[in-house]
PDB file of C-alpha atoms in Angstrom:
ATOM      1  CA  MET A 188       8.847  86.749 157.697  1.00  0.00           C
ATOM      2  CA  ASP A 189       5.792  86.680 155.779  1.00  0.00           C
ATOM      3  CA  THR A 190       2.789  88.833 157.312  1.00  0.00           C
ATOM      4  CA  ARG A 191       0.290  86.550 157.041  1.00  0.00           C
ATOM      5  CA  ILE A 192       2.548  83.800 158.892  1.00  0.00           C
ATOM      6  CA  SER A 193       3.788  86.456 161.515  1.00  0.00           C
ATOM      7  CA  LEU A 194      -0.209  87.202 162.363  1.00  0.00           C
ATOM      8  CA  LEU A 195      -1.316  83.282 162.366  1.00  0.00           C
ATOM      9  CA  ASP A 196       1.709  83.003 164.966  1.00  0.00           C
ATOM     10  CA  SER A 197       0.764  85.835 166.891  1.00  0.00           C
ATOM     11  CA  ALA A 198      -2.805  84.918 167.065  1.00  0.00           C
ATOM     12  CA  GLU A 199      -2.128  81.362 167.817  1.00  0.00           C
ATOM     13  CA  ARG A 200       0.279  82.197 170.971  1.00  0.00           C
ATOM     14  CA  ALA A 201      -2.433  84.759 172.131  1.00  0.00           C
ATOM     15  CA  VAL A 202      -5.281  82.087 171.675  1.00  0.00           C
ATOM     16  CA  ARG A 203      -3.181  79.517 173.334  1.00  0.00           C
ATOM     17  CA  GLN A 204      -2.481  81.847 176.272  1.00  0.00           C
ATOM     18  CA  ARG A 205      -5.698  83.990 176.643  1.00  0.00           C
ATOM     19  CA  GLY A 206      -8.262  82.316 174.924  1.00  0.00           C
ATOM     20  CA  PHE A 207      -9.989  83.329 171.497  1.00  0.00           C
ATOM     21  CA  ASP A 208     -11.795  86.204 173.406  1.00  0.00           C
ATOM     22  CA  GLY A 209      -8.660  87.143 175.043  1.00  0.00           C
ATOM     23  CA  PHE A 210      -6.891  89.291 172.348  1.00  0.00           C
ATOM     24  CA  SER A 211      -7.845  92.019 170.065  1.00  0.00           C
ATOM     25  CA  TYR A 212      -6.774  93.037 166.190  1.00  0.00           C
ATOM     26  CA  ALA A 213      -5.349  95.599 167.980  1.00  0.00           C
ATOM     27  CA  ASP A 214      -3.312  93.740 169.741  1.00  0.00           C
ATOM     28  CA  LEU A 215      -1.899  91.749 166.697  1.00  0.00           C
ATOM     29  CA  SER A 216      -1.540  95.196 165.384  1.00  0.00           C
ATOM     30  CA  LYS A 217       0.789  96.040 168.132  1.00  0.00           C
ATOM     31  CA  GLU A 218       3.245  92.826 168.503  1.00  0.00           C
ATOM     32  CA  ILE A 219       3.197  92.493 164.743  1.00  0.00           C
ATOM     33  CA  GLY A 220       3.845  96.728 163.733  1.00  0.00           C
ATOM     34  CA  ILE A 221       0.926  96.794 161.182  1.00  0.00           C
ATOM     35  CA  ARG A 222      -2.212  98.891 160.840  1.00  0.00           C
ATOM     36  CA  LYS A 223      -5.230  96.945 161.857  1.00  0.00           C
ATOM     37  CA  ALA A 224      -6.559  97.489 158.402  1.00  0.00           C
ATOM     38  CA  SER A 225      -3.595  95.514 156.985  1.00  0.00           C
ATOM     39  CA  ILE A 226      -4.894  92.671 159.246  1.00  0.00           C
ATOM     40  CA  HIS A 227      -8.525  92.873 157.452  1.00  0.00           C
ATOM     41  CA  TYR A 228      -6.661  92.387 154.436  1.00  0.00           C
ATOM     42  CA  HIS A 229      -5.281  89.230 155.440  1.00  0.00           C
ATOM     43  CA  PHE A 230      -8.157  88.187 157.590  1.00  0.00           C
ATOM     44  CA  ALA A 231     -11.503  90.040 156.755  1.00  0.00           C
ATOM     45  CA  THR A 232     -13.028  88.807 160.343  1.00  0.00           C
ATOM     46  CA  LYS A 233     -11.813  87.469 163.254  1.00  0.00           C
ATOM     47  CA  ALA A 234     -13.760  84.319 162.327  1.00  0.00           C
ATOM     48  CA  ASP A 235     -11.798  83.998 159.699  1.00  0.00           C
ATOM     49  CA  LEU A 236      -8.583  84.316 161.145  1.00  0.00           C
ATOM     50  CA  GLY A 237     -10.173  81.924 163.656  1.00  0.00           C
ATOM     51  CA  PHE A 238     -10.584  79.409 160.838  1.00  0.00           C
ATOM     52  CA  ALA A 239      -6.893  79.576 159.463  1.00  0.00           C
ATOM     53  CA  LEU A 240      -5.974  79.143 163.104  1.00  0.00           C
ATOM     54  CA  ILE A 241      -7.436  75.605 163.497  1.00  0.00           C
ATOM     55  CA  GLU A 242      -6.662  74.692 159.925  1.00  0.00           C
ATOM     56  CA  ARG A 243      -2.945  75.151 160.355  1.00  0.00           C
ATOM     57  CA  TYR A 244      -2.652  73.840 163.463  1.00  0.00           C
ATOM     58  CA  ALA A 245      -4.642  70.597 162.756  1.00  0.00           C
ATOM     59  CA  GLU A 246      -2.453  70.080 159.282  1.00  0.00           C
ATOM     60  CA  ARG A 247       0.597  70.355 161.679  1.00  0.00           C
ATOM     61  CA  PHE A 248      -0.917  68.336 164.465  1.00  0.00           C
ATOM     62  CA  PHE A 249      -1.722  65.363 162.321  1.00  0.00           C
ATOM     63  CA  ALA A 250       1.381  65.080 160.277  1.00  0.00           C
ATOM     64  CA  THR A 251       2.846  64.835 163.609  1.00  0.00           C
ATOM     65  CA  LEU A 252       0.366  61.831 164.143  1.00  0.00           C
ATOM     66  CA  ALA A 253       1.235  60.636 160.635  1.00  0.00           C
ATOM     67  CA  ASP A 254       4.965  60.606 161.540  1.00  0.00           C
ATOM     68  CA  ILE A 255       4.305  59.111 165.058  1.00  0.00           C
ATOM     69  CA  ARG A 256       1.919  56.045 162.901  1.00  0.00           C
ATOM     70  CA  ASN A 257       5.249  55.340 160.662  1.00  0.00           C
ATOM     71  CA  SER A 258       7.399  55.578 163.302  1.00  0.00           C
ATOM     72  CA  GLY A 259       6.794  51.787 163.783  1.00  0.00           C
ATOM     73  CA  GLY A 260       6.918  51.480 167.407  1.00  0.00           C
ATOM     74  CA  SER A 261       4.335  49.745 169.421  1.00  0.00           C
ATOM     75  CA  ALA A 262       0.935  51.104 170.553  1.00  0.00           C
ATOM     76  CA  ALA A 263       2.372  52.035 173.866  1.00  0.00           C
ATOM     77  CA  GLU A 264       5.411  53.677 172.401  1.00  0.00           C
ATOM     78  CA  GLN A 265       2.907  55.545 169.922  1.00  0.00           C
ATOM     79  CA  LEU A 266       0.368  56.527 173.080  1.00  0.00           C
ATOM     80  CA  ARG A 267       3.562  57.974 175.091  1.00  0.00           C
ATOM     81  CA  SER A 268       4.425  60.318 172.002  1.00  0.00           C
ATOM     82  CA  TYR A 269       0.887  61.439 171.776  1.00  0.00           C
ATOM     83  CA  ILE A 270       0.808  62.424 175.519  1.00  0.00           C
ATOM     84  CA  GLN A 271       4.507  63.925 175.214  1.00  0.00           C
ATOM     85  CA  ILE A 272       2.537  66.341 172.419  1.00  0.00           C
ATOM     86  CA  TYR A 273       0.050  67.313 174.877  1.00  0.00           C
ATOM     87  CA  ARG A 274       2.559  68.117 177.755  1.00  0.00           C
ATOM     88  CA  ASP A 275       4.840  69.683 175.485  1.00  0.00           C
ATOM     89  CA  ALA A 276       2.222  71.938 174.259  1.00  0.00           C
ATOM     90  CA  LEU A 277       1.759  73.419 178.018  1.00  0.00           C
ATOM     91  CA  ALA A 278       5.359  75.485 177.757  1.00  0.00           C
ATOM     92  CA  GLU A 279       5.833  74.945 181.571  1.00  0.00           C
ATOM     93  CA  GLY A 280       2.192  76.005 182.287  1.00  0.00           C
ATOM     94  CA  GLU A 281       1.686  78.976 180.339  1.00  0.00           C
ATOM     95  CA  GLN A 282      -0.593  77.549 177.557  1.00  0.00           C
ATOM     96  CA  VAL A 283      -2.678  74.782 176.002  1.00  0.00           C
ATOM     97  CA  CYS A 284      -2.904  73.902 172.797  1.00  0.00           C
ATOM     98  CA  LEU A 285      -4.934  75.597 170.395  1.00  0.00           C
ATOM     99  CA  CYS A 286      -7.831  73.248 170.199  1.00  0.00           C
ATOM    100  CA  VAL A 287      -8.261  72.966 173.769  1.00  0.00           C
ATOM    101  CA  ALA A 288      -7.948  76.668 174.140  1.00  0.00           C
ATOM    102  CA  LEU A 289     -10.712  76.537 171.583  1.00  0.00           C
ATOM    103  CA  SER A 290     -13.108  74.455 173.112  1.00  0.00           C
ATOM    104  CA  ALA A 291     -12.926  76.235 176.331  1.00  0.00           C
ATOM    105  CA  GLY A 292     -14.065  79.515 174.678  1.00  0.00           C
ATOM    106  CA  ARG A 293     -16.684  77.658 172.175  1.00  0.00           C
ATOM    107  CA  ASP A 294     -19.499  80.015 172.487  1.00  0.00           C
ATOM    108  CA  SER A 295     -17.796  82.856 170.380  1.00  0.00           C
ATOM    109  CA  LEU A 296     -16.520  80.589 167.445  1.00  0.00           C
ATOM    110  CA  SER A 297     -18.379  80.855 163.914  1.00  0.00           C
ATOM    111  CA  THR A 298     -19.856  77.699 163.084  1.00  0.00           C
ATOM    112  CA  GLU A 299     -17.074  77.042 160.192  1.00  0.00           C
ATOM    113  CA  VAL A 300     -14.315  77.070 163.441  1.00  0.00           C
ATOM    114  CA  LEU A 301     -16.608  74.760 165.768  1.00  0.00           C
ATOM    115  CA  ASP A 302     -17.106  72.634 162.535  1.00  0.00           C
ATOM    116  CA  GLN A 303     -13.166  72.344 162.169  1.00  0.00           C
ATOM    117  CA  LEU A 304     -12.551  71.973 165.779  1.00  0.00           C
ATOM    118  CA  ASN A 305     -15.608  68.866 165.888  1.00  0.00           C
ATOM    119  CA  ARG A 306     -13.463  67.556 162.875  1.00  0.00           C
ATOM    120  CA  PHE A 307      -9.973  68.014 164.664  1.00  0.00           C
ATOM    121  CA  HIS A 308     -11.814  65.797 167.534  1.00  0.00           C
ATOM    122  CA  ALA A 309     -13.045  63.378 165.442  1.00  0.00           C
ATOM    123  CA  GLU A 310      -9.713  62.588 163.540  1.00  0.00           C
ATOM    124  CA  SER A 311      -7.877  62.788 167.101  1.00  0.00           C
ATOM    125  CA  ILE A 312     -10.039  59.950 168.202  1.00  0.00           C
ATOM    126  CA  ALA A 313      -9.892  57.927 164.768  1.00  0.00           C
ATOM    127  CA  TRP A 314      -6.550  57.912 165.112  1.00  0.00           C
ATOM    128  CA  LEU A 315      -6.231  57.030 168.856  1.00  0.00           C
ATOM    129  CA  THR A 316      -8.733  54.322 168.013  1.00  0.00           C
ATOM    130  CA  GLU A 317      -6.559  52.744 165.389  1.00  0.00           C
ATOM    131  CA  VAL A 318      -3.560  52.953 168.167  1.00  0.00           C
ATOM    132  CA  PHE A 319      -5.544  51.171 170.560  1.00  0.00           C
ATOM    133  CA  GLU A 320      -6.869  48.456 168.218  1.00  0.00           C
ATOM    134  CA  ARG A 321      -3.125  48.020 167.595  1.00  0.00           C
ATOM    135  CA  ALA A 322      -2.641  47.983 171.271  1.00  0.00           C
ATOM    136  CA  ALA A 323      -5.255  44.716 171.209  1.00  0.00           C
ATOM    137  CA  GLN A 324      -3.066  43.202 168.793  1.00  0.00           C
ATOM    138  CA  ASP A 325       0.474  43.689 170.336  1.00  0.00           C
ATOM    139  CA  GLY A 326      -0.275  43.611 173.932  1.00  0.00           C
ATOM    140  CA  SER A 327       1.864  46.886 174.466  1.00  0.00           C
ATOM    141  CA  VAL A 328      -1.411  48.303 176.516  1.00  0.00           C
ATOM    142  CA  SER A 329      -2.953  46.704 179.700  1.00  0.00           C
ATOM    143  CA  GLY A 330      -6.786  46.925 180.499  1.00  0.00           C
ATOM    144  CA  CYS A 331      -8.013  47.647 176.689  1.00  0.00           C
ATOM    145  CA  ALA A 332     -11.412  47.588 176.388  1.00  0.00           C
ATOM    146  CA  LEU A 333     -13.265  48.834 173.442  1.00  0.00           C
ATOM    147  CA  PRO A 334     -10.615  50.804 171.298  1.00  0.00           C
ATOM    148  CA  ILE A 335     -13.175  53.910 170.777  1.00  0.00           C
ATOM    149  CA  GLU A 336     -14.200  54.038 174.281  1.00  0.00           C
ATOM    150  CA  ASP A 337      -9.993  53.620 175.216  1.00  0.00           C
ATOM    151  CA  ALA A 338      -9.628  56.616 172.417  1.00  0.00           C
ATOM    152  CA  THR A 339     -12.390  58.990 173.675  1.00  0.00           C
ATOM    153  CA  ALA A 340     -11.295  58.592 177.147  1.00  0.00           C
ATOM    154  CA  ALA A 341      -7.707  59.487 176.356  1.00  0.00           C
ATOM    155  CA  LEU A 342      -8.364  62.564 174.270  1.00  0.00           C
ATOM    156  CA  ALA A 343     -10.362  63.694 177.158  1.00  0.00           C
ATOM    157  CA  LEU A 344      -7.928  63.000 179.765  1.00  0.00           C
ATOM    158  CA  VAL A 345      -5.087  64.691 178.007  1.00  0.00           C
ATOM    159  CA  GLU A 346      -7.284  67.782 177.052  1.00  0.00           C
ATOM    160  CA  GLY A 347      -8.536  67.993 180.393  1.00  0.00           C
ATOM    161  CA  ALA A 348      -5.131  67.255 182.284  1.00  0.00           C
ATOM    162  CA  GLN A 349      -3.986  70.336 180.028  1.00  0.00           C
ATOM    163  CA  LEU A 350      -6.753  72.617 181.550  1.00  0.00           C
ATOM    164  CA  LEU A 351      -5.809  71.678 185.104  1.00  0.00           C
ATOM    165  CA  ALA A 352      -2.413  72.123 184.773  1.00  0.00           C
ATOM    166  CA  ARG A 353      -2.785  75.759 183.103  1.00  0.00           C
ATOM    167  CA  ALA A 354      -5.004  76.632 185.729  1.00  0.00           C
ATOM    168  CA  ARG A 355      -2.238  76.281 188.090  1.00  0.00           C
ATOM    169  CA  LYS A 356       0.663  77.003 185.897  1.00  0.00           C
ATOM    170  CA  ASP A 357       1.529  73.573 187.143  1.00  0.00           C
ATOM    171  CA  VAL A 358       2.607  71.105 184.824  1.00  0.00           C
ATOM    172  CA  SER A 359       2.977  68.540 187.496  1.00  0.00           C
ATOM    173  CA  LEU A 360      -0.726  68.284 187.709  1.00  0.00           C
ATOM    174  CA  PHE A 361      -0.661  67.479 184.005  1.00  0.00           C
ATOM    175  CA  ASN A 362       1.810  64.288 184.733  1.00  0.00           C
ATOM    176  CA  GLN A 363      -0.707  63.432 187.762  1.00  0.00           C
ATOM    177  CA  GLY A 364      -3.466  63.611 185.336  1.00  0.00           C
ATOM    178  CA  VAL A 365      -2.203  61.440 182.553  1.00  0.00           C
ATOM    179  CA  ALA A 366      -0.435  59.117 185.392  1.00  0.00           C
ATOM    180  CA  ALA A 367      -2.743  56.087 185.115  1.00  0.00           C
ATOM    181  CA  LEU A 368      -3.195  55.870 181.515  1.00  0.00           C
ATOM    182  CA  ILE A 369       0.804  55.917 181.371  1.00  0.00           C
ATOM    183  CA  ALA A 370       0.763  53.192 184.099  1.00  0.00           C
ATOM    184  CA  ARG A 371      -1.017  50.985 181.323  1.00  0.00           C
ATOM    185  CA  LEU A 372       1.803  51.394 179.105  1.00  0.00           C
ATOM    186  CA  ALA A 373       4.271  48.633 178.735  1.00  0.00           C
ATOM    187  CA  THR A 374       7.799  49.742 179.385  1.00  0.00           C
ATOM    188  CA  HIS A 375       9.223  47.092 176.844  1.00  0.00           C
ATOM    189  CA  PRO A 376       8.530  46.809 173.166  1.00  0.00           C
ATOM    190  CA  VAL A 377       5.739  43.633 172.921  1.00  0.00           C
ATOM    191  CA  HIS A 378       6.159  41.268 169.893  1.00  0.00           C
TER     192      HIS A 378
END
């Protein structure tokens, strides 16, 4: 495997389990089996590494959301898939998704990483807004208010539910946290 990819994979696991401040280049060096100087060759600073992490994560995340959108399912089905992404990212309560981990430790992030994090959240809300607009048309989600408000609330809900579940290493807390949103989703396709 490519050294840069190995470093990104190792760093992403570390951030998702321990936060951005919870690992060092020495940790990566030990796990990958290379010298710290070699890490600096790929990522001169930890801020550079953080930027590469969120850039790669966002690319994968939004490709998955595009696949969900292109599946042609109802808004409720797409929201179920979205919620499942966040549940799966918990890995039985051992970690959170990268953007949740970065949000929790934002004070130590560079401006560039914060800009990417803010872009990630804005694009997530935009995608969710489209889903809630579709929900207003297909009737597959009950109680829709304003799509942007529903979208923002949904993002806050899944990210907050992840933090709660991670704090106790108990995925059932995530399930309980998102239960009210899931209850709003039609169980059968609405046409």
